[in-house]
Amino acid sequence: MVDSRLPASYMMPGTSSFADFLAGQAPDLLPARRTVPQGHAGDLVPHGTTIVAATFPGGVVMAGDRRATMGNIIAQRDIEKVFPADEYSCVGIAGSAGLAVELVRLFQTELEHYEKIEGMTLSLDGKANRLAGLIRSNLGMAMQGLAVVPLFAGYDLAAGQGRIFSYDVTGGRYEETAFYSVGSGSLFARGSLKKLYRDDLSEDDCVTAVVQALYDAADDDSATGGPDLTRRIFPVVQVVTAEGGRRFADSEVAQIADAVIAGRMNRPDGPAAALT
Amino acid sequence: MSMPFYVSPEQLMKDRADFARKGIARGRSVAVIQYADGVLFASENPSQALHKVSEIYDRIAFAAVGRYNEFENLRIAGVRLADMRGYAYDRRDVTGRGLANAYAQTLGTIFSSGGEKPYEVEIFVAEVGDSPADDQIYRLTYQGQVTDEHQYAVMGGADEVVATYLKEHYTENASLSDALHVAVAALGRSSEDGNGGAGDRVIPAGDLEVAVLDRTRTQPRKFLRLMPARLEALLGDRGPTTPAAPETAATPESEIDPTDLPEDPASE
């Protein structure tokens, strides 16, 4: 007799993890389950670059530039690398663009899946650990040049504050205070934020600070895209507060970016910090 | 060697159907109503943790009556199916019709297989569209039958009584508040008489489980639970409320007295 019902594994209680379920049902859909031939594949794919995140009283801001590079070529000038992960968190990615976008999709589904099955959301630490697990399973590919390094940020409803987590390719998870940055331009962005960041910034000022940091990253790192004035392409900015996450509208970011550029017309290195 | 009793297939199926119907009739009703901005689900369910109505995907919701463990399995299977399809293809490719078909196949196979007891559940799968004309409501019975419902539908215990009230009072393109009033009044009905019986109740807001698929929500996920505070604001003053009779409340509907189980002729 042909049994046309849903497979027994669908009805099995137990796991609330979508990735675990996929591993049993359709392992080929998991990015980490693919075997890549020996050799270095890093030069074959576009790479995403700089992501910056910073907290402010009441929430957290994450922003990413819009450039993907393949060696000396600009592979895409309007790629999006910052995504909402769920209502109260967002994730930005640096590294192999294709794998990273796939991993973000898996992570988004993972969080939503858990929420629907369990009837409640994971804690912010739970989400951060789950992302670490997904990154860890990608280690084999990372060693062949296809690394994905995310930056995770969210509003912790229990603690009442924005929090930022960084990762390494082995799935190491590190909580950062105040601000952090990943990707090729991250050193310049972090240096910039060191001088600009204050812990009493308003939401709009915090967005201005991360846009300044991305400008500084693009100024010194060829793989990070600066504001594209002719095409009006500006960073993707995601803000998460107690009310949930939202993406800054392009027009809002454009306004802030225009103000930053206007300031740089007078002083190309950006705002000067006090010496003492 | 013992000779198996001969039971005609008609009798066998009838016994199984009676068994399932009996289990379903024990529970309280779930009503689903189309309103201007989407689809509303309402049921009397004092538990805030064990839901009868849940989210499956962006535009799709699930409601069930009957045995909790059985419909909970089906709900989880639906979430897994939807999430996997949405991940493998695209979020837009997850449809209520596909889900209803999968459920129909599953329930139908279980019902007609000799070795298992039939599921004592009935299910609604609803999908909200861009306009009321695109909304879809599927009703699935314990035997895997699918029917396409319009405007309103009821399943579970006193479904006839509730459906009669809805038939008389349903209006198209009602506001959320109006639709909620009609649904809640229907659930509190005790007799089919249009004037209501002596046993009509005003169900307390805390004992209601209400959720909507609201097409006007800006998020892709259109499912929203209406919590008691919001329900009270929407329902306004309805006079003194009466919780369900304690004996029904104390007996979870999913519990079945083992003595009620009919002897399965096929297993002898």
CSV table of N, CA and C in Angstrom, one decimal, chain B residues 41-183:
chain,number,residue,atom,x,y,z
B,41,PHE,N,-10.3,33.8,14.4
B,41,PHE,CA,-10.5,32.5,15.0
B,41,PHE,C,-10.9,32.8,16.4
B,42,ALA,N,-11.9,32.1,16.9
B,42,ALA,CA,-12.3,32.3,18.3
B,42,ALA,C,-12.7,30.9,18.9
B,43,SER,N,-12.3,30.7,20.2
B,43,SER,CA,-12.8,29.5,20.9
B,43,SER,C,-12.7,29.8,22.3
B,44,GLU,N,-13.4,29.0,23.1
B,44,GLU,CA,-13.4,29.1,24.5
B,44,GLU,C,-12.3,28.1,25.0
B,45,ASN,N,-11.3,28.7,25.6
B,45,ASN,CA,-10.1,27.9,26.0
B,45,ASN,C,-9.5,28.6,27.2
B,46,PRO,N,-9.8,28.1,28.4
B,46,PRO,CA,-9.2,28.8,29.6
B,46,PRO,C,-7.7,28.7,29.7
B,47,SER,N,-7.1,27.8,29.0
B,47,SER,CA,-5.6,27.6,29.1
B,47,SER,C,-4.9,28.7,28.2
B,48,GLN,N,-4.0,29.4,28.8
B,48,GLN,CA,-3.2,30.4,28.1
B,48,GLN,C,-2.0,29.7,27.4
B,49,ALA,N,-1.7,28.5,27.8
B,49,ALA,CA,-0.5,27.8,27.3
B,49,ALA,C,-0.8,26.8,26.2
B,50,LEU,N,-1.9,26.1,26.3
B,50,LEU,CA,-2.2,25.0,25.3
B,50,LEU,C,-3.2,25.6,24.3
B,51,HIS,N,-2.7,25.9,23.2
B,51,HIS,CA,-3.4,26.6,22.2
B,51,HIS,C,-4.2,25.7,21.2
B,52,LYS,N,-5.4,26.2,20.8
B,52,LYS,CA,-6.1,25.5,19.8
B,52,LYS,C,-5.9,26.2,18.4
B,53,VAL,N,-5.5,27.5,18.5
B,53,VAL,CA,-5.2,28.2,17.3
B,53,VAL,C,-3.8,28.6,17.3
B,54,SER,N,-3.1,28.4,16.1
B,54,SER,CA,-1.7,28.7,16.1
B,54,SER,C,-1.3,29.2,14.7
B,55,GLU,N,-0.1,29.8,14.7
B,55,GLU,CA,0.5,30.3,13.4
B,55,GLU,C,1.2,29.1,12.7
B,56,ILE,N,1.1,29.0,11.4
B,56,ILE,CA,1.8,28.1,10.7
B,56,ILE,C,2.9,28.8,9.8
B,57,TYR,N,2.5,29.8,9.1
B,57,TYR,CA,3.4,30.5,8.3
B,57,TYR,C,2.9,32.0,8.1
B,58,ASP,N,3.6,32.7,7.3
B,58,ASP,CA,3.2,34.1,7.1
B,58,ASP,C,1.7,34.4,7.1
B,59,ARG,N,1.0,33.7,6.1
B,59,ARG,CA,-0.4,34.1,5.9
B,59,ARG,C,-1.3,32.9,6.3
B,60,ILE,N,-0.7,31.9,7.0
B,60,ILE,CA,-1.5,30.7,7.2
B,60,ILE,C,-1.6,30.4,8.7
B,61,ALA,N,-2.8,30.1,9.1
B,61,ALA,CA,-3.0,29.7,10.5
B,61,ALA,C,-3.7,28.4,10.6
B,62,PHE,N,-3.7,27.8,11.8
B,62,PHE,CA,-4.2,26.5,12.0
B,62,PHE,C,-5.1,26.5,13.3
B,63,ALA,N,-6.3,25.9,13.2
B,63,ALA,CA,-7.1,25.7,14.4
B,63,ALA,C,-7.6,24.3,14.5
B,64,ALA,N,-7.7,23.8,15.7
B,64,ALA,CA,-8.1,22.4,15.8
B,64,ALA,C,-9.0,22.1,17.0
B,65,VAL,N,-9.8,21.1,16.9
B,65,VAL,CA,-10.5,20.6,18.1
B,65,VAL,C,-10.3,19.1,18.1
B,66,GLY,N,-10.5,18.6,19.3
B,66,GLY,CA,-10.3,17.1,19.5
B,66,GLY,C,-9.2,16.8,20.5
B,67,ARG,N,-8.5,15.7,20.2
B,67,ARG,CA,-7.5,15.3,21.1
B,67,ARG,C,-6.2,16.2,20.9
B,68,TYR,N,-5.8,16.7,22.1
B,68,TYR,CA,-4.7,17.7,22.0
B,68,TYR,C,-3.4,17.1,21.4
B,69,ASN,N,-3.0,15.9,21.9
B,69,ASN,CA,-1.7,15.3,21.4
B,69,ASN,C,-1.8,15.0,19.9
B,70,GLU,N,-2.9,14.7,19.4
B,70,GLU,CA,-3.0,14.4,18.0
B,70,GLU,C,-2.9,15.7,17.1
B,71,PHE,N,-3.7,16.7,17.5
B,71,PHE,CA,-3.6,17.9,16.6
B,71,PHE,C,-2.3,18.7,16.9
B,72,GLU,N,-1.7,18.5,18.0
B,72,GLU,CA,-0.4,19.1,18.2
B,72,GLU,C,0.6,18.5,17.3
B,73,ASN,N,0.6,17.2,17.1
B,73,ASN,CA,1.5,16.6,16.2
B,73,ASN,C,1.3,17.1,14.8
B,74,LEU,N,0.0,17.2,14.4
B,74,LEU,CA,-0.3,17.7,13.1
B,74,LEU,C,0.2,19.2,12.9
B,75,ARG,N,0.0,20.0,14.0
B,75,ARG,CA,0.5,21.4,13.9
B,75,ARG,C,2.0,21.4,13.7
B,76,ILE,N,2.7,20.6,14.5
B,76,ILE,CA,4.2,20.7,14.3
B,76,ILE,C,4.6,20.2,12.9
B,77,ALA,N,3.9,19.2,12.4
B,77,ALA,CA,4.2,18.7,11.1
B,77,ALA,C,4.0,19.8,10.1
B,78,GLY,N,2.9,20.6,10.3
B,78,GLY,CA,2.6,21.7,9.4
B,78,GLY,C,3.6,22.8,9.4
B,79,VAL,N,4.1,23.1,10.6
B,79,VAL,CA,5.1,24.1,10.7
B,79,VAL,C,6.4,23.7,10.0
B,80,ARG,N,6.7,22.4,10.2
B,80,ARG,CA,8.0,21.9,9.6
B,80,ARG,C,7.8,21.9,8.1
B,81,LEU,N,6.7,21.4,7.6
B,81,LEU,CA,6.4,21.4,6.2
B,81,LEU,C,6.5,22.8,5.6
B,82,ALA,N,5.9,23.7,6.2
B,82,ALA,CA,5.8,25.1,5.7
B,82,ALA,C,7.2,25.7,5.7
B,83,ASP,N,7.9,25.6,6.8
B,83,ASP,CA,9.2,26.2,6.9
B,83,ASP,C,10.2,25.6,6.0
B,84,MET,N,10.1,24.3,5.8
B,84,MET,CA,11.0,23.6,4.8
B,84,MET,C,10.8,24.1,3.4
B,85,ARG,N,9.5,24.2,3.1
B,85,ARG,CA,9.1,24.6,1.7
B,85,ARG,C,9.6,26.1,1.5
B,86,GLY,N,9.3,26.9,2.5
B,86,GLY,CA,9.7,28.3,2.4
B,86,GLY,C,11.2,28.5,2.3
B,87,TYR,N,11.9,27.6,3.0
B,87,TYR,CA,13.4,27.7,2.9
B,87,TYR,C,14.0,27.2,1.6
B,88,ALA,N,13.4,26.1,1.1
B,88,ALA,CA,13.9,25.5,-0.1
B,88,ALA,C,13.5,26.3,-1.3
B,89,TYR,N,12.3,26.9,-1.3
B,89,TYR,CA,11.9,27.7,-2.5
B,89,TYR,C,11.8,29.2,-2.0
B,90,ASP,N,10.6,29.7,-1.8
B,90,ASP,CA,10.5,31.0,-1.3
B,90,ASP,C,9.3,31.2,-0.4
B,91,ARG,N,9.3,32.2,0.4
B,91,ARG,CA,8.2,32.4,1.3
B,91,ARG,C,6.8,32.4,0.6
B,92,ARG,N,6.8,32.9,-0.6
B,92,ARG,CA,5.5,33.0,-1.3
B,92,ARG,C,5.0,31.7,-1.8
B,93,ASP,N,5.9,30.7,-1.8
B,93,ASP,CA,5.5,29.4,-2.3
B,93,ASP,C,4.8,28.5,-1.3
B,94,VAL,N,4.7,29.0,-0.1
B,94,VAL,CA,4.0,28.2,0.9
B,94,VAL,C,2.5,28.6,0.9
B,95,THR,N,1.7,27.6,0.6
B,95,THR,CA,0.3,27.9,0.4
B,95,THR,C,-0.6,27.1,1.4
B,96,GLY,N,-1.7,27.7,1.7
B,96,GLY,CA,-2.7,26.9,2.5
B,96,GLY,C,-3.2,25.7,1.9
B,97,ARG,N,-3.3,25.8,0.5
B,97,ARG,CA,-3.9,24.6,-0.2
B,97,ARG,C,-2.9,23.4,-0.1
B,98,GLY,N,-1.6,23.7,-0.3
B,98,GLY,CA,-0.6,22.6,-0.2
B,98,GLY,C,-0.7,22.0,1.2
B,99,LEU,N,-0.8,22.8,2.2
B,99,LEU,CA,-0.8,22.3,3.6
B,99,LEU,C,-2.1,21.5,3.8
B,100,ALA,N,-3.2,22.0,3.4
B,100,ALA,CA,-4.5,21.3,3.5
B,100,ALA,C,-4.4,19.9,2.8
B,101,ASN,N,-3.8,19.9,1.7
B,101,ASN,CA,-3.7,18.6,1.0
B,101,ASN,C,-2.8,17.6,1.8
B,102,ALA,N,-1.7,18.1,2.3
B,102,ALA,CA,-0.9,17.2,3.1
B,102,ALA,C,-1.6,16.7,4.3
B,103,TYR,N,-2.4,17.5,5.0
B,103,TYR,CA,-3.2,17.1,6.1
B,103,TYR,C,-4.2,16.1,5.7
B,104,ALA,N,-4.9,16.4,4.6
B,104,ALA,CA,-6.0,15.5,4.1
B,104,ALA,C,-5.4,14.1,3.8
B,105,GLN,N,-4.2,14.0,3.2
B,105,GLN,CA,-3.6,12.7,2.9
B,105,GLN,C,-3.3,12.0,4.2
B,106,THR,N,-2.8,12.8,5.1
B,106,THR,CA,-2.3,12.1,6.4
B,106,THR,C,-3.6,11.6,7.1
B,107,LEU,N,-4.6,12.4,7.3
B,107,LEU,CA,-5.7,12.0,8.1
B,107,LEU,C,-6.5,10.9,7.4
B,108,GLY,N,-6.6,11.0,6.0
B,108,GLY,CA,-7.2,9.9,5.3
B,108,GLY,C,-6.5,8.6,5.4
B,109,THR,N,-5.2,8.6,5.3
B,109,THR,CA,-4.5,7.4,5.4
B,109,THR,C,-4.6,6.7,6.8
B,110,ILE,N,-4.6,7.6,7.8
B,110,ILE,CA,-4.7,7.0,9.2
B,110,ILE,C,-6.1,6.5,9.4
B,111,PHE,N,-7.1,7.2,8.8
B,111,PHE,CA,-8.5,6.8,9.0
B,111,PHE,C,-8.7,5.4,8.4
B,112,SER,N,-8.2,5.2,7.2
B,112,SER,CA,-8.6,4.0,6.5
B,112,SER,C,-7.6,2.9,6.7
B,113,SER,N,-6.5,3.1,7.5
B,113,SER,CA,-5.6,2.0,7.7
B,113,SER,C,-6.1,1.2,8.9
B,114,GLY,N,-6.1,-0.1,8.8
B,114,GLY,CA,-6.7,-1.0,9.8
B,114,GLY,C,-6.0,-0.9,11.1
B,115,GLY,N,-4.7,-0.7,11.1
B,115,GLY,CA,-3.9,-0.9,12.3
B,115,GLY,C,-4.0,0.2,13.4
B,116,GLU,N,-4.4,1.4,12.9
B,116,GLU,CA,-4.4,2.5,13.9
B,116,GLU,C,-5.8,3.0,14.2
B,117,LYS,N,-5.9,3.6,15.3
B,117,LYS,CA,-7.2,4.2,15.6
B,117,LYS,C,-7.3,5.5,14.8
B,118,PRO,N,-8.4,5.9,14.4
B,118,PRO,CA,-8.5,7.2,13.6
B,118,PRO,C,-8.2,8.4,14.6
B,119,TYR,N,-7.7,9.5,14.0
B,119,TYR,CA,-7.5,10.7,14.8
B,119,TYR,C,-8.8,11.3,15.1
B,120,GLU,N,-8.9,11.7,16.4
B,120,GLU,CA,-10.2,12.4,16.8
B,120,GLU,C,-10.0,13.9,16.8
B,121,VAL,N,-9.8,14.4,15.6
B,121,VAL,CA,-9.5,15.8,15.4
B,121,VAL,C,-10.3,16.3,14.2
B,122,GLU,N,-10.5,17.6,14.3
B,122,GLU,CA,-11.0,18.4,13.1
B,122,GLU,C,-10.1,19.6,13.0
B,123,ILE,N,-9.8,20.0,11.8
B,123,ILE,CA,-8.9,21.1,11.6
B,123,ILE,C,-9.4,22.2,10.7
B,124,PHE,N,-9.0,23.4,11.0
B,124,PHE,CA,-9.2,24.5,10.0
B,124,PHE,C,-7.8,24.9,9.6
B,125,VAL,N,-7.6,25.1,8.3
B,125,VAL,CA,-6.4,25.7,7.8
B,125,VAL,C,-6.9,27.0,7.0
B,126,ALA,N,-6.4,28.2,7.5
B,126,ALA,CA,-6.9,29.4,6.8
B,126,ALA,C,-5.7,30.1,6.3
B,127,GLU,N,-5.9,30.8,5.1
B,127,GLU,CA,-4.9,31.6,4.5
B,127,GLU,C,-5.5,32.9,4.2
B,128,VAL,N,-4.8,34.0,4.6
B,128,VAL,CA,-5.4,35.3,4.3
B,128,VAL,C,-4.8,35.8,3.0
B,129,GLY,N,-5.6,36.4,2.1
B,129,GLY,CA,-5.1,36.9,0.9
B,129,GLY,C,-5.0,38.4,0.9
B,130,ASP,N,-4.8,39.0,-0.3
B,130,ASP,CA,-4.7,40.5,-0.4
B,130,ASP,C,-6.1,41.2,-0.3
B,131,SER,N,-7.1,40.5,-0.6
B,131,SER,CA,-8.5,41.0,-0.4
B,131,SER,C,-9.4,39.9,0.1
B,132,PRO,N,-10.5,40.3,0.7
B,132,PRO,CA,-11.4,39.2,1.2
B,132,PRO,C,-11.7,38.1,0.2
B,133,ALA,N,-11.8,38.4,-1.1
B,133,ALA,CA,-12.1,37.4,-2.0
B,133,ALA,C,-11.0,36.4,-2.1
B,134,ASP,N,-9.7,36.7,-1.7
B,134,ASP,CA,-8.6,35.8,-1.8
B,134,ASP,C,-8.4,35.0,-0.6
B,135,ASP,N,-9.2,35.3,0.5
B,135,ASP,CA,-9.1,34.5,1.7
B,135,ASP,C,-9.5,33.1,1.4
B,136,GLN,N,-8.9,32.1,2.1
B,136,GLN,CA,-9.2,30.7,2.0
B,136,GLN,C,-9.4,30.1,3.3
B,137,ILE,N,-10.4,29.3,3.5
B,137,ILE,CA,-10.6,28.6,4.7
B,137,ILE,C,-10.9,27.1,4.3
B,138,TYR,N,-10.0,26.2,4.8
B,138,TYR,CA,-10.3,24.8,4.5
B,138,TYR,C,-10.6,24.1,5.8
B,139,ARG,N,-11.6,23.2,5.7
B,139,ARG,CA,-11.9,22.4,6.9
B,139,ARG,C,-11.6,21.0,6.6
B,140,LEU,N,-10.9,20.4,7.5
B,140,LEU,CA,-10.4,19.0,7.3
B,140,LEU,C,-11.1,18.1,8.4
B,141,THR,N,-11.7,17.0,8.0
B,141,THR,CA,-12.3,16.2,9.0
B,141,THR,C,-11.4,15.0,9.4
B,142,TYR,N,-11.8,14.2,10.4
B,142,TYR,CA,-11.0,13.1,10.8
B,142,TYR,C,-10.7,12.1,9.7
B,143,GLN,N,-11.6,12.1,8.7
B,143,GLN,CA,-11.4,11.1,7.6
B,143,GLN,C,-10.6,11.6,6.4
B,144,GLY,N,-10.1,12.8,6.6
B,144,GLY,CA,-9.3,13.4,5.5
B,144,GLY,C,-10.1,14.1,4.4
B,145,GLN,N,-11.4,14.4,4.7
B,145,GLN,CA,-12.2,15.1,3.8
B,145,GLN,C,-11.8,16.6,3.9
B,146,VAL,N,-11.7,17.3,2.7
B,146,VAL,CA,-11.4,18.7,2.7
B,146,VAL,C,-12.7,19.4,2.2
B,147,THR,N,-13.1,20.5,2.9
B,147,THR,CA,-14.1,21.4,2.3
B,147,THR,C,-13.6,22.8,2.4
B,148,ASP,N,-14.0,23.5,1.3
B,148,ASP,CA,-13.6,24.9,1.2
B,148,ASP,C,-14.8,25.7,1.9
B,149,GLU,N,-14.4,26.4,2.9
B,149,GLU,CA,-15.5,27.2,3.6
B,149,GLU,C,-15.5,28.6,3.2
B,150,HIS,N,-16.6,29.3,3.3
B,150,HIS,CA,-16.7,30.7,3.1
B,150,HIS,C,-17.4,31.4,4.2
B,151,GLN,N,-17.1,32.6,4.4
B,151,GLN,CA,-17.7,33.5,5.4
B,151,GLN,C,-17.5,33.1,6.9
B,152,TYR,N,-18.0,31.9,7.2
B,152,TYR,CA,-17.8,31.5,8.6
B,152,TYR,C,-17.8,29.9,8.6
B,153,ALA,N,-17.3,29.3,9.7
B,153,ALA,CA,-17.4,27.9,9.8
B,153,ALA,C,-17.1,27.6,11.3
B,154,VAL,N,-17.7,26.5,11.7
B,154,VAL,CA,-17.6,26.1,13.1
B,154,VAL,C,-17.3,24.6,13.2
B,155,MET,N,-16.5,24.2,14.1
B,155,MET,CA,-16.3,22.7,14.3
B,155,MET,C,-16.2,22.5,15.8
B,156,GLY,N,-16.3,21.2,16.2
B,156,GLY,CA,-16.2,20.9,17.6
B,156,GLY,C,-17.6,20.7,18.2
B,157,GLY,N,-17.6,20.6,19.6
B,157,GLY,CA,-18.8,20.2,20.4
B,157,GLY,C,-20.1,20.7,19.9
B,158,ALA,N,-20.5,21.9,20.2
B,158,ALA,CA,-21.8,22.4,19.9
B,158,ALA,C,-21.9,23.1,18.6
B,159,ASP,N,-21.3,22.5,17.5
B,159,ASP,CA,-21.1,23.2,16.3
B,159,ASP,C,-22.4,23.7,15.6
B,160,GLU,N,-23.5,22.9,15.8
B,160,GLU,CA,-24.8,23.2,15.2
B,160,GLU,C,-25.3,24.5,15.8
B,161,VAL,N,-25.3,24.6,17.1
B,161,VAL,CA,-25.8,25.7,17.8
B,161,VAL,C,-25.1,27.0,17.4
B,162,VAL,N,-23.7,26.9,17.4
B,162,VAL,CA,-22.9,28.0,17.1
B,162,VAL,C,-23.1,28.4,15.6
B,163,ALA,N,-23.2,27.5,14.7
B,163,ALA,CA,-23.3,27.7,13.3
B,163,ALA,C,-24.6,28.4,13.0
B,164,THR,N,-25.7,28.0,13.7
B,164,THR,CA,-27.0,28.6,13.5
B,164,THR,C,-27.0,30.1,13.9
B,165,TYR,N,-26.3,30.3,15.0
B,165,TYR,CA,-26.3,31.7,15.4
B,165,TYR,C,-25.5,32.6,14.4
B,166,LEU,N,-24.4,32.0,13.9
B,166,LEU,CA,-23.5,32.7,13.0
B,166,LEU,C,-24.3,33.0,11.7
B,167,LYS,N,-25.0,32.0,11.3
B,167,LYS,CA,-25.8,32.1,10.0
B,167,LYS,C,-26.7,33.3,10.1
B,168,GLU,N,-27.3,33.5,11.3
B,168,GLU,CA,-28.3,34.5,11.4
B,168,GLU,C,-27.6,35.9,11.6
B,169,HIS,N,-26.5,35.9,12.2
B,169,HIS,CA,-25.9,37.2,12.5
B,169,HIS,C,-24.7,37.6,11.7
B,170,TYR,N,-24.2,36.7,10.8
B,170,TYR,CA,-23.0,37.1,10.1
B,170,TYR,C,-23.2,38.2,9.1
B,171,THR,N,-22.3,39.2,9.1
B,171,THR,CA,-22.4,40.2,8.0
B,171,THR,C,-21.0,40.2,7.3
B,172,GLU,N,-21.1,40.5,6.0
B,172,GLU,CA,-19.8,40.5,5.3
B,172,GLU,C,-19.1,41.8,5.6
B,173,ASN,N,-17.8,41.8,5.4
B,173,ASN,CA,-16.9,43.0,5.6
B,173,ASN,C,-17.1,43.7,6.9
B,174,ALA,N,-17.4,42.9,8.0
B,174,ALA,CA,-17.6,43.5,9.3
B,174,ALA,C,-16.2,44.0,9.8
B,175,SER,N,-16.3,44.9,10.8
B,175,SER,CA,-15.0,45.3,11.4
B,175,SER,C,-14.5,44.2,12.4
B,176,LEU,N,-13.3,44.3,12.9
B,176,LEU,CA,-12.8,43.3,13.8
B,176,LEU,C,-13.7,43.2,15.0
B,177,SER,N,-14.0,44.4,15.6
B,177,SER,CA,-14.8,44.4,16.8
B,177,SER,C,-16.2,43.7,16.6
B,178,ASP,N,-16.8,44.0,15.4
B,178,ASP,CA,-18.2,43.4,15.1
B,178,ASP,C,-18.0,41.9,15.0
B,179,ALA,N,-17.0,41.5,14.2
B,179,ALA,CA,-16.8,40.1,14.0
B,179,ALA,C,-16.6,39.3,15.3
B,180,LEU,N,-15.8,40.0,16.2
B,180,LEU,CA,-15.5,39.4,17.4
B,180,LEU,C,-16.7,39.2,18.3
B,181,HIS,N,-17.5,40.3,18.3
B,181,HIS,CA,-18.8,40.2,19.1
B,181,HIS,C,-19.7,39.1,18.6
B,182,VAL,N,-19.8,38.9,17.3
B,182,VAL,CA,-20.7,37.9,16.8
B,182,VAL,C,-20.1,36.5,17.1
B,183,ALA,N,-18.8,36.3,17.0
B,183,ALA,CA,-18.2,35.0,17.2
B,183,ALA,C,-18.3,34.7,18.7
